[in-house]
């Protein structure tokens, strides 16, 4: 609706303002190859403090010579301009016979640019905030805030622009004229260093975002989250600056203007920055929690105020003042936070304080400059901060790793001490049992044998012999228990050596043939007492079963280690089992005990027949 009204006014102006007498001024000479020629030396300006002048009123003031020379006029200060509009008038003269296509860059033009020839309005066009290519097909890319015009040979044209002066830079409201045919190449070459500066910052920030973003995903530490958010918000600011310089990268201009986004991204940068610093310090001072709470409410107030200004279509100057207030207040807030943080006893506090000082200095200095200089100085502070904070996070991660490693080693040491103490206790208990109980059982056997020799009542001899047998079994079991508790027997070599002795003694005592083979290449393998005792009991049970029930004359035993598993194969030449090739071939207690002990060790036992009984036991080591 506003544009339709504007076009209606322009159409009316075509009829009303025909052949008006415009003032004669020095004209800018339109020449082939001209670049960014400022009109401040020959232009006229009128400051509209009421901001109510329309096109017809401004044109009348111009013809009444109410405009003053732009060159000598006193420009309003940085913090007062923007409270009014201004109208700028200048002339272009092409003394050559050939037409020259030109581009007029007018960053702050409002409503339209009005073009006159011989006092007659011949063309008017709205300044588009989006990138637009020229109508001549010369540019390969479009530029924002640009107006394209062909100045014919031997022609003078007059231009009137309604300007809105609210920007940072005192020169932003002064239009510049260039030859369209060389503008694109010259512009990119002239801004190459700044484009490289922002591109490098963009690459660094993206790298930091990915590195520490993944750190947060895997560690879930909030310090990495806030650092990633700080990098993300800074990335948007860097991108907007790069986009403003490099037309090939125009993208977000179509979505949101710098004017509409600057308060939001400023709050995002400062908030994520300050909260990151406080989180990095682990809230080591109680007051830091109150600082974050207060900062949160301040930022919410700023954002809600900006949203209201956008919804009511508030004056741009008011919104600019809000933006400046946001930057200054949050900068002061950041300085106060750094001063408070300096009292922290955190060992990496110096990095936060150094980064805060750099950030504050860059922000304060940037306020005295305008345009790209202001943004560049601020971003230099951001880049230095990224370096300091990334180094600090690296040191912090290394300290945490070393601390965890120390705690792990300390826990391991305590566990070893505890295990050693428990082992020593078991050894002492086993020794006491062996010495005291063994001596007692031996004495009891001595007495029992004496009773047999001296006792005249033969009816109790069988009972006495049974007691002697019980005592002998208890001595053997006690020996096995003490043997299982002896940590010096935990190596596989010691285990096989003791087991070989048990097997050879059994075969010799029972008049049986056989051999014991132990095959392994890992002398460092350890077998704990629990596993050793269960396996010993299984082997003894198998030997007893073979000697008593199978009628075997030979028993062979093979021990091997395969893929971290201890394997036993026991073969005899007896009659085998009643049920061949079965996991549970018998229901006898001996077989049940073997299966139970192997299960307790997490292993597997198999029974089969191959010219006699074959028993295979497999248990995991470790």
XYZ file of C-alpha atoms in Angstrom:
622
model
C 0.000 0.000 0.000
C 2.852 2.415 0.819
C 4.529 1.739 -2.513
C 1.289 2.257 -4.434
C 0.825 5.591 -2.705
C 4.420 6.468 -3.474
C 4.017 5.611 -7.148
C 0.862 7.718 -7.275
C 2.817 10.663 -5.903
C 5.556 10.083 -8.449
C 3.059 10.008 -11.301
C 1.631 13.263 -10.048
C 5.135 14.698 -9.868
C 5.680 13.890 -13.543
C 2.895 16.294 -14.430
C 3.253 18.942 -11.745
C 6.996 19.429 -11.838
C 7.604 19.595 -15.549
C 10.104 22.251 -16.708
C 10.866 23.513 -13.197
C 13.885 25.773 -12.883
C 16.530 23.880 -10.923
C 19.530 25.735 -9.468
C 22.754 25.694 -11.417
C 25.637 23.998 -9.607
C 28.984 22.543 -10.509
C 28.363 19.170 -12.107
C 30.270 15.930 -11.664
C 32.021 15.096 -14.895
C 30.865 11.692 -16.077
C 33.900 9.944 -17.522
C 34.665 6.428 -18.656
C 36.376 4.510 -15.845
C 35.256 6.777 -12.968
C 34.974 4.973 -9.647
C 33.313 5.941 -6.350
C 33.328 9.658 -7.079
C 31.711 11.398 -4.120
C 29.266 14.243 -4.788
C 30.134 16.087 -1.556
C 32.203 18.702 -3.452
C 29.363 19.836 -5.706
C 26.148 18.694 -4.037
C 23.512 20.634 -2.152
C 21.735 19.455 0.988
C 18.697 20.389 3.047
C 18.216 19.010 6.578
C 14.573 18.178 7.278
C 14.491 18.202 11.072
C 10.727 17.687 11.140
C 10.997 14.643 8.823
C 7.730 15.733 7.153
C 8.862 17.062 3.744
C 7.469 15.300 0.704
C 8.793 15.393 -2.829
C 6.870 18.515 -3.930
C 7.883 20.493 -0.850
C 11.523 19.509 -1.183
C 11.506 20.410 -4.877
C 10.084 23.848 -4.091
C 12.750 24.464 -1.456
C 15.370 23.437 -4.006
C 14.076 25.851 -6.659
C 13.860 28.589 -4.010
C 17.609 28.090 -3.302
C 16.978 26.930 0.266
C 19.499 24.104 -0.070
C 23.044 24.725 1.189
C 26.355 23.454 -0.131
C 27.102 19.959 1.055
C 30.846 20.517 1.216
C 30.720 23.244 3.842
C 27.719 22.047 5.793
C 28.155 20.870 9.351
C 27.158 17.231 9.550
C 25.312 16.241 12.708
C 27.252 14.281 15.281
C 27.175 10.529 15.422
C 24.665 10.424 18.259
C 22.317 13.190 17.062
C 22.037 12.576 13.348
C 19.203 10.313 12.437
C 16.715 12.550 14.168
C 15.931 14.095 10.798
C 15.960 13.368 7.075
C 17.987 15.187 4.477
C 17.508 15.910 0.791
C 20.568 15.859 -1.476
C 20.788 17.413 -4.923
C 23.615 17.127 -7.484
C 24.230 17.135 -11.241
C 26.025 14.793 -13.625
C 27.439 16.047 -16.954
C 28.649 13.848 -19.788
C 30.727 15.981 -22.179
C 31.576 13.011 -24.364
C 29.443 11.933 -27.290
C 29.084 8.360 -25.997
C 26.657 7.322 -23.279
C 28.106 6.109 -19.968
C 26.190 3.578 -17.814
C 26.605 4.544 -14.185
C 25.782 3.129 -10.760
C 24.798 5.445 -7.930
C 25.427 3.930 -4.503
C 23.067 5.560 -2.002
C 23.033 3.383 1.094
C 20.569 5.521 3.008
C 18.245 6.696 0.278
C 14.576 6.642 1.215
C 11.532 6.519 -1.064
C 13.245 7.180 -4.384
C 15.872 8.810 -6.552
C 14.449 11.507 -8.855
C 16.214 12.187 -12.162
C 15.688 15.443 -14.168
C 16.785 16.567 -17.602
C 16.371 20.233 -18.494
C 14.233 20.652 -15.362
C 11.838 17.890 -16.369
C 11.413 14.781 -14.234
C 12.292 11.914 -16.572
C 12.863 8.991 -14.218
C 12.312 7.932 -10.628
C 12.950 4.636 -8.973
C 12.754 3.080 -5.548
C 15.981 2.049 -3.861
C 15.747 -1.701 -3.362
C 17.349 -3.114 -0.223
C 17.763 -6.451 -1.971
C 20.580 -7.180 -4.442
C 19.468 -6.161 -7.935
C 21.408 -6.463 -11.187
C 21.529 -3.543 -13.559
C 19.097 -3.332 -16.452
C 22.004 -3.050 -18.918
C 23.206 -6.609 -18.278
C 26.740 -5.484 -17.407
C 27.070 -6.793 -13.840
C 27.363 -10.511 -13.153
C 26.071 -9.952 -9.634
C 23.595 -7.621 -7.999
C 24.311 -4.904 -5.442
C 22.098 -3.579 -2.682
C 21.181 0.107 -2.255
C 22.065 0.872 -5.864
C 20.482 2.873 -8.674
C 21.440 2.357 -12.327
C 21.310 5.099 -14.959
C 22.660 5.743 -18.450
C 23.973 9.297 -18.988
C 23.790 10.059 -22.715
C 26.486 11.985 -24.511
C 26.557 15.789 -24.219
C 23.890 15.648 -21.523
C 23.438 17.140 -18.059
C 21.110 15.385 -15.659
C 20.012 16.501 -12.189
C 19.367 14.117 -9.315
C 17.402 14.633 -6.108
C 17.577 12.023 -3.340
C 15.627 11.769 -0.133
C 18.117 10.517 2.407
C 17.701 9.142 5.897
C 20.756 9.839 8.016
C 20.891 7.428 10.935
C 23.990 5.414 10.127
C 27.282 5.144 12.011
C 29.429 6.572 9.270
C 29.409 10.285 8.448
C 30.048 9.396 4.830
C 27.308 6.826 4.390
C 24.724 9.423 3.455
C 26.871 10.838 0.632
C 26.037 9.119 -2.691
C 28.916 7.902 -4.866
C 28.978 7.562 -8.634
C 30.879 4.960 -10.669
C 31.175 3.735 -14.227
C 29.072 0.603 -14.183
C 31.436 -1.187 -16.587
C 34.369 -1.171 -14.159
C 32.568 -0.978 -10.835
C 32.279 -4.687 -10.065
C 35.956 -5.525 -10.659
C 37.239 -2.406 -8.881
C 34.905 -2.955 -5.940
C 35.996 -6.559 -5.390
C 39.666 -5.657 -5.785
C 39.371 -2.721 -3.396
C 37.656 -4.826 -0.722
C 39.734 -7.948 -1.245
C 41.656 -7.566 2.038
C 38.494 -7.106 4.099
C 36.811 -10.013 2.311
C 39.841 -12.185 3.098
C 39.762 -10.985 6.720
C 36.122 -11.938 7.192
C 36.464 -15.162 5.182
C 39.362 -16.291 7.384
C 37.356 -15.427 10.488
C 34.419 -17.361 9.077
C 36.594 -20.444 8.490
C 38.147 -20.228 11.967
C 34.756 -19.796 13.637
C 33.203 -22.724 11.745
C 36.176 -24.895 12.738
C 35.797 -23.903 16.391
C 32.050 -24.490 16.218
C 32.482 -28.031 14.865
C 35.310 -28.985 17.245
C 33.694 -27.789 20.435
C 30.189 -28.631 19.262
C 31.253 -32.275 18.971
C 32.988 -31.946 22.339
C 29.656 -30.958 23.859
C 27.773 -33.765 22.080
C 30.124 -36.402 23.481
C 30.912 -34.901 26.901
C 27.644 -33.028 27.660
C 29.688 -30.383 29.500
C 27.851 -27.044 29.518
C 31.059 -25.074 29.028
C 31.354 -26.534 25.508
C 27.683 -25.801 24.812
C 28.023 -22.107 25.687
C 31.293 -21.810 23.779
C 29.612 -23.337 20.723
C 26.685 -20.913 21.059
C 29.145 -18.022 21.332
C 30.872 -19.234 18.170
C 27.513 -19.678 16.412
C 26.280 -16.160 17.231
C 29.669 -14.695 16.246
C 29.502 -16.710 13.041
C 26.256 -14.975 12.090
C 27.775 -11.521 12.669
C 30.879 -12.394 10.638
C 28.708 -13.787 7.872
C 26.575 -10.628 7.721
C 29.709 -8.482 7.443
C 31.190 -10.727 4.769
C 27.876 -10.810 2.951
C 27.721 -7.016 2.987
C 31.158 -6.888 1.317
C 30.906 -9.824 -1.075
C 27.798 -9.641 -3.307
C 28.306 -13.253 -4.426
C 27.333 -14.302 -0.915
C 24.096 -12.318 -0.593
C 21.606 -14.651 1.086
C 20.249 -13.470 4.423
C 19.463 -10.034 2.994
C 16.399 -11.626 1.445
C 15.335 -12.916 4.873
C 16.168 -10.210 7.379
C 17.810 -6.807 7.174
C 20.774 -5.750 9.259
C 18.524 -3.191 10.964
C 16.084 -5.903 12.046
C 18.725 -8.379 13.235
C 21.432 -6.314 14.922
C 19.857 -6.126 18.416
C 19.158 -9.860 18.381
C 22.620 -10.954 17.289
C 24.262 -8.445 19.655
C 22.337 -9.876 22.610
C 23.151 -13.424 21.466
C 26.892 -12.709 21.234
C 27.171 -10.917 24.583
C 24.903 -13.320 26.488
C 26.601 -16.507 25.252
C 30.005 -14.879 25.809
C 29.372 -13.860 29.431
C 27.621 -17.112 30.395
C 30.468 -19.090 28.811
C 33.043 -17.188 30.879
C 31.089 -17.811 34.086
C 30.522 -21.493 33.238
C 34.227 -21.864 32.444
C 34.981 -20.627 35.954
C 32.590 -23.304 37.328
C 30.551 -20.617 39.125
C 33.457 -20.520 41.586
C 32.003 -17.377 43.205
C 28.401 -17.481 44.525
C 27.702 -14.016 43.101
C 28.230 -15.314 39.547
C 24.896 -17.145 39.659
C 23.173 -13.849 40.458
C 25.082 -12.204 37.595
C 23.707 -14.760 35.109
C 20.157 -14.334 36.434
C 20.344 -10.535 36.162
C 21.899 -10.724 32.697
C 19.120 -13.040 31.534
C 16.400 -10.595 32.574
C 18.240 -7.637 31.012
C 18.595 -9.467 27.685
C 14.942 -10.533 27.716
C 13.954 -6.886 28.281
C 16.116 -5.730 25.358
C 14.698 -8.377 23.009
C 11.082 -7.674 23.972
C 11.650 -3.937 23.435
C 13.079 -4.557 19.964
C 10.166 -6.853 19.069
C 7.710 -4.135 20.107
C 9.603 -1.536 18.002
C 9.422 -3.839 14.970
C 5.719 -4.549 15.437
C 4.772 -0.887 15.748
C 7.139 0.063 12.899
C 9.032 2.435 15.160
C 11.315 5.154 13.859
C 14.698 3.776 12.761
C 16.541 6.322 14.849
C 14.842 5.062 18.045
C 15.832 1.524 17.139
C 19.388 2.680 16.447
C 19.524 4.275 19.899
C 18.285 0.995 21.418
C 21.035 -0.861 19.566
C 23.694 1.530 20.869
C 22.273 1.223 24.371
C 22.357 -2.576 24.130
C 26.003 -2.567 23.079
C 27.093 -0.096 25.741
C 25.103 -1.648 28.609
C 26.189 -5.188 27.795
C 29.798 -4.033 27.386
C 29.687 -2.440 30.846
C 28.007 -5.579 32.187
C 30.767 -7.684 30.671
C 33.466 -5.490 32.248
C 31.793 -5.795 35.651
C 31.640 -9.582 35.196
C 35.357 -9.703 34.381
C 36.183 -7.604 37.458
C 34.149 -9.986 39.619
C 35.712 -13.031 37.932
C 39.193 -11.696 38.733
C 38.470 -12.537 42.384
C 38.023 -16.182 41.495
C 40.629 -18.715 42.607
C 40.196 -20.722 39.406
C 43.587 -21.733 38.027
C 42.663 -20.645 34.476
C 41.018 -17.384 35.516
C 43.752 -15.330 33.799
C 42.582 -16.476 30.349
C 39.020 -15.312 31.005
C 40.197 -11.960 32.349
C 42.608 -11.450 29.419
C 39.873 -12.342 26.902
C 37.413 -10.032 28.629
C 39.845 -7.119 28.574
C 40.538 -7.629 24.861
C 36.812 -7.913 24.094
C 35.941 -4.799 26.104
C 38.731 -2.706 24.557
C 37.768 -3.754 21.039
C 34.116 -2.971 21.701
C 34.846 0.432 23.242
C 37.242 1.439 20.445
C 34.774 0.293 17.766
C 32.166 2.731 19.094
C 34.304 5.644 17.902
C 34.324 4.369 14.344
C 31.628 3.675 11.814
C 30.698 1.210 9.102
C 33.114 -1.617 8.345
C 35.749 -0.182 10.687
C 33.425 -0.561 13.672
C 32.566 -4.169 12.812
C 36.161 -5.085 11.962
C 37.556 -3.789 15.255
C 34.869 -5.641 17.209
C 35.590 -8.844 15.328
C 39.333 -8.536 15.948
C 38.477 -8.718 19.652
C 36.303 -11.774 18.935
C 39.123 -13.499 17.001
C 41.631 -12.884 19.813
C 39.065 -14.205 22.284
C 38.618 -17.363 20.235
C 42.377 -17.961 20.353
C 42.615 -17.357 24.109
C 39.511 -19.349 24.987
C 40.377 -22.274 22.712
C 43.819 -22.492 24.323
C 42.194 -22.247 27.771
C 39.701 -24.994 26.928
C 42.549 -27.169 25.664
C 44.489 -26.649 28.894
C 41.307 -27.251 30.893
C 40.648 -30.526 29.051
C 44.246 -31.611 29.680
C 43.954 -30.747 33.383
C 40.695 -32.675 33.671
C 42.250 -35.638 31.853
C 45.276 -35.600 34.157
C 43.025 -35.279 37.189
C 40.895 -38.219 36.044
C 44.043 -40.207 35.310
C 45.403 -39.382 38.764
C 42.112 -40.410 40.393
C 42.078 -43.590 38.344
C 45.633 -44.416 39.373
C 44.819 -43.527 42.968
C 41.746 -45.783 42.901
C 43.836 -48.515 41.340
C 46.481 -48.088 44.049
C 43.841 -48.217 46.776
C 42.253 -51.261 45.145
C 45.635 -52.971 44.960
C 46.329 -52.107 48.573
C 42.914 -53.426 49.532
C 43.416 -56.575 47.513
C 46.917 -57.033 48.956
C 45.582 -56.568 52.485
C 42.778 -59.036 51.782
C 45.266 -61.514 50.322
C 47.552 -61.161 53.309
C 44.577 -61.695 55.586
C 43.562 -64.812 53.673
C 47.116 -66.116 53.764
C 47.331 -65.517 57.517
C 43.965 -67.174 58.087
C 44.947 -70.091 55.848
C 48.263 -70.435 57.677
C 46.516 -70.362 61.035
C 43.998 -72.950 59.843
C 46.759 -75.101 58.436
C 48.909 -74.828 61.548
C 46.237 -75.034 64.234
C 43.599 -77.259 62.637
C 46.185 -79.417 60.899
C 48.030 -79.985 64.162
C 44.737 -80.776 65.878
C 43.652 -83.293 63.213
C 47.077 -84.933 63.288
C 46.901 -85.260 67.062
C 43.369 -86.660 66.794
C 44.562 -89.301 64.308
C 47.417 -90.217 66.629
C 44.986 -90.736 69.500
C 42.617 -92.743 67.299
C 45.432 -95.035 66.121
C 46.496 -95.516 69.748
C 42.913 -96.442 70.627
C 42.903 -99.125 67.954
C 46.168 -100.548 69.257
C 45.182 -100.486 72.952
C 41.435 -101.024 72.724
C 40.301 -104.582 73.449
C 36.771 -103.989 72.172
C 37.030 -104.721 68.440
C 33.401 -103.726 67.855
C 34.319 -100.042 67.744
C 37.379 -100.405 65.478
C 35.327 -99.701 62.372
C 33.993 -96.471 63.881
C 37.472 -95.365 64.869
C 38.779 -96.112 61.360
C 35.890 -94.111 59.895
C 36.880 -91.148 62.086
C 40.482 -91.513 60.932
C 39.226 -91.457 57.292
C 37.160 -88.319 57.979
C 40.210 -86.654 59.512
C 42.381 -87.585 56.521
C 39.796 -86.136 54.087
C 39.609 -82.942 56.128
C 43.411 -82.627 56.015
C 43.340 -83.046 52.215
C 40.522 -80.486 51.791
C 42.272 -78.079 54.124
C 45.438 -78.483 52.058
C 43.461 -77.731 48.877
C 41.902 -74.611 50.433
C 45.264 -73.304 51.596
C 46.712 -74.075 48.169
C 43.912 -72.116 46.419
C 44.564 -69.092 48.646
C 48.294 -69.026 47.901
C 48.805 -66.229 45.327
C 52.242 -67.606 44.435
C 50.381 -70.474 42.727
C 48.374 -68.174 40.430
C 50.663 -68.481 37.386
C 49.781 -71.120 34.810
C 53.205 -72.730 35.184
C 52.736 -73.232 38.924
C 49.185 -74.453 38.382
C 50.225 -77.034 35.787
C 53.155 -78.152 37.929
C 50.948 -78.751 40.984
C 48.256 -80.417 38.876
C 50.854 -82.722 37.310
C 51.946 -83.811 40.764
C 48.365 -84.568 41.799
C 47.722 -86.617 38.642
C 50.973 -88.613 38.828
C 50.391 -89.427 42.520
C 46.829 -90.561 41.786
C 47.917 -92.766 38.865
C 50.735 -94.288 40.910
C 48.543 -94.933 43.969
C 45.879 -96.615 41.819
C 48.200 -98.637 39.568
C 47.176 -96.780 36.383
C 49.153 -95.625 33.346
C 48.822 -92.237 31.700
C 50.437 -88.935 30.956
C 49.891 -85.280 31.772
C 50.625 -82.719 29.002
C 50.466 -78.919 29.427
C 50.695 -76.819 26.233
C 50.756 -73.019 26.446
C 52.865 -70.101 25.204
C 51.708 -67.449 27.651
C 53.754 -67.744 30.805
C 52.276 -64.499 32.136
C 48.748 -65.930 32.310
C 47.319 -65.852 35.843
C 44.656 -68.194 37.237
C 42.931 -67.024 40.395
C 42.438 -69.222 43.428
C 38.715 -69.726 42.877
C 39.282 -71.057 39.368
C 42.264 -73.200 40.403
C 40.389 -74.892 43.239
C 37.285 -75.648 41.161
C 39.374 -77.089 38.336
C 41.411 -79.168 40.787
C 38.201 -80.566 42.300
C 36.885 -81.388 38.806
C 40.092 -83.229 37.838
C 40.091 -85.201 41.089
C 36.407 -86.125 40.595
C 37.068 -87.256 37.018
C 40.096 -89.338 38.106
C 38.100 -90.995 40.894
C 35.213 -91.806 38.533
C 37.596 -93.298 35.977
C 39.373 -95.425 38.569
C 36.208 -96.669 40.319
C 33.602 -97.014 37.558
C 35.136 -97.213 34.066
C 37.571 -100.103 34.529
C 40.196 -98.037 32.712
C 43.884 -98.868 32.881
C 45.090 -95.613 31.367
C 44.114 -91.954 31.813
C 45.610 -89.118 29.731
C 45.176 -85.397 30.531
C 45.994 -82.497 28.213
C 45.899 -78.819 29.257
C 46.048 -75.999 26.669
C 45.269 -72.301 26.278
C 43.294 -71.268 23.186
C 42.027 -67.695 22.620
C 42.076 -66.686 26.302
C 40.348 -69.910 27.316
C 41.776 -72.720 29.413
C 40.986 -76.155 27.947
C 41.176 -79.602 29.546
C 40.800 -82.918 27.727
C 40.677 -86.075 29.879
C 40.578 -89.435 28.062
C 40.537 -92.994 29.440
C 40.350 -96.453 27.851
C 37.482 -97.671 30.009
C 33.948 -98.639 29.122
C 32.732 -95.042 28.685
C 29.360 -93.690 29.711
C 25.971 -95.293 29.743
C 24.672 -92.539 27.441
C 27.115 -91.562 24.690
C 27.793 -88.052 23.456
C 25.649 -86.103 25.853
C 26.082 -82.929 27.824
C 24.702 -84.720 30.930
C 25.344 -88.439 30.404
C 24.759 -89.450 33.996
C 22.775 -88.395 36.995
C 25.481 -89.300 39.492
C 26.609 -86.820 42.099
C 30.176 -86.793 40.784
C 29.109 -85.699 37.296
C 26.684 -83.155 38.775
C 29.464 -81.683 40.900
C 31.732 -81.379 37.850
C 29.032 -79.594 35.848
C 28.198 -77.274 38.738
C 31.829 -76.270 39.340
C 32.433 -75.569 35.633
C 29.248 -73.477 35.476
C 30.426 -71.458 38.452
C 33.615 -70.690 36.504
C 31.569 -69.519 33.497
C 32.748 -72.475 31.409
C 31.370 -75.436 29.512
C 31.877 -79.197 29.947
C 31.214 -81.863 27.301
C 31.098 -85.653 27.640
C 31.655 -88.080 24.776
C 32.833 -91.600 23.995
C 35.789 -92.411 21.743
C 37.276 -95.799 22.713
C 36.574 -94.784 26.277
C 35.283 -91.732 28.127
C 36.303 -88.267 26.821
C 35.629 -85.201 28.957
C 36.350 -81.670 27.659
C 36.313 -78.628 29.938
C 36.603 -75.063 28.686
C 36.711 -72.047 31.028
C 37.491 -68.389 30.282
C 40.595 -66.792 31.767
C 40.431 -63.409 33.453
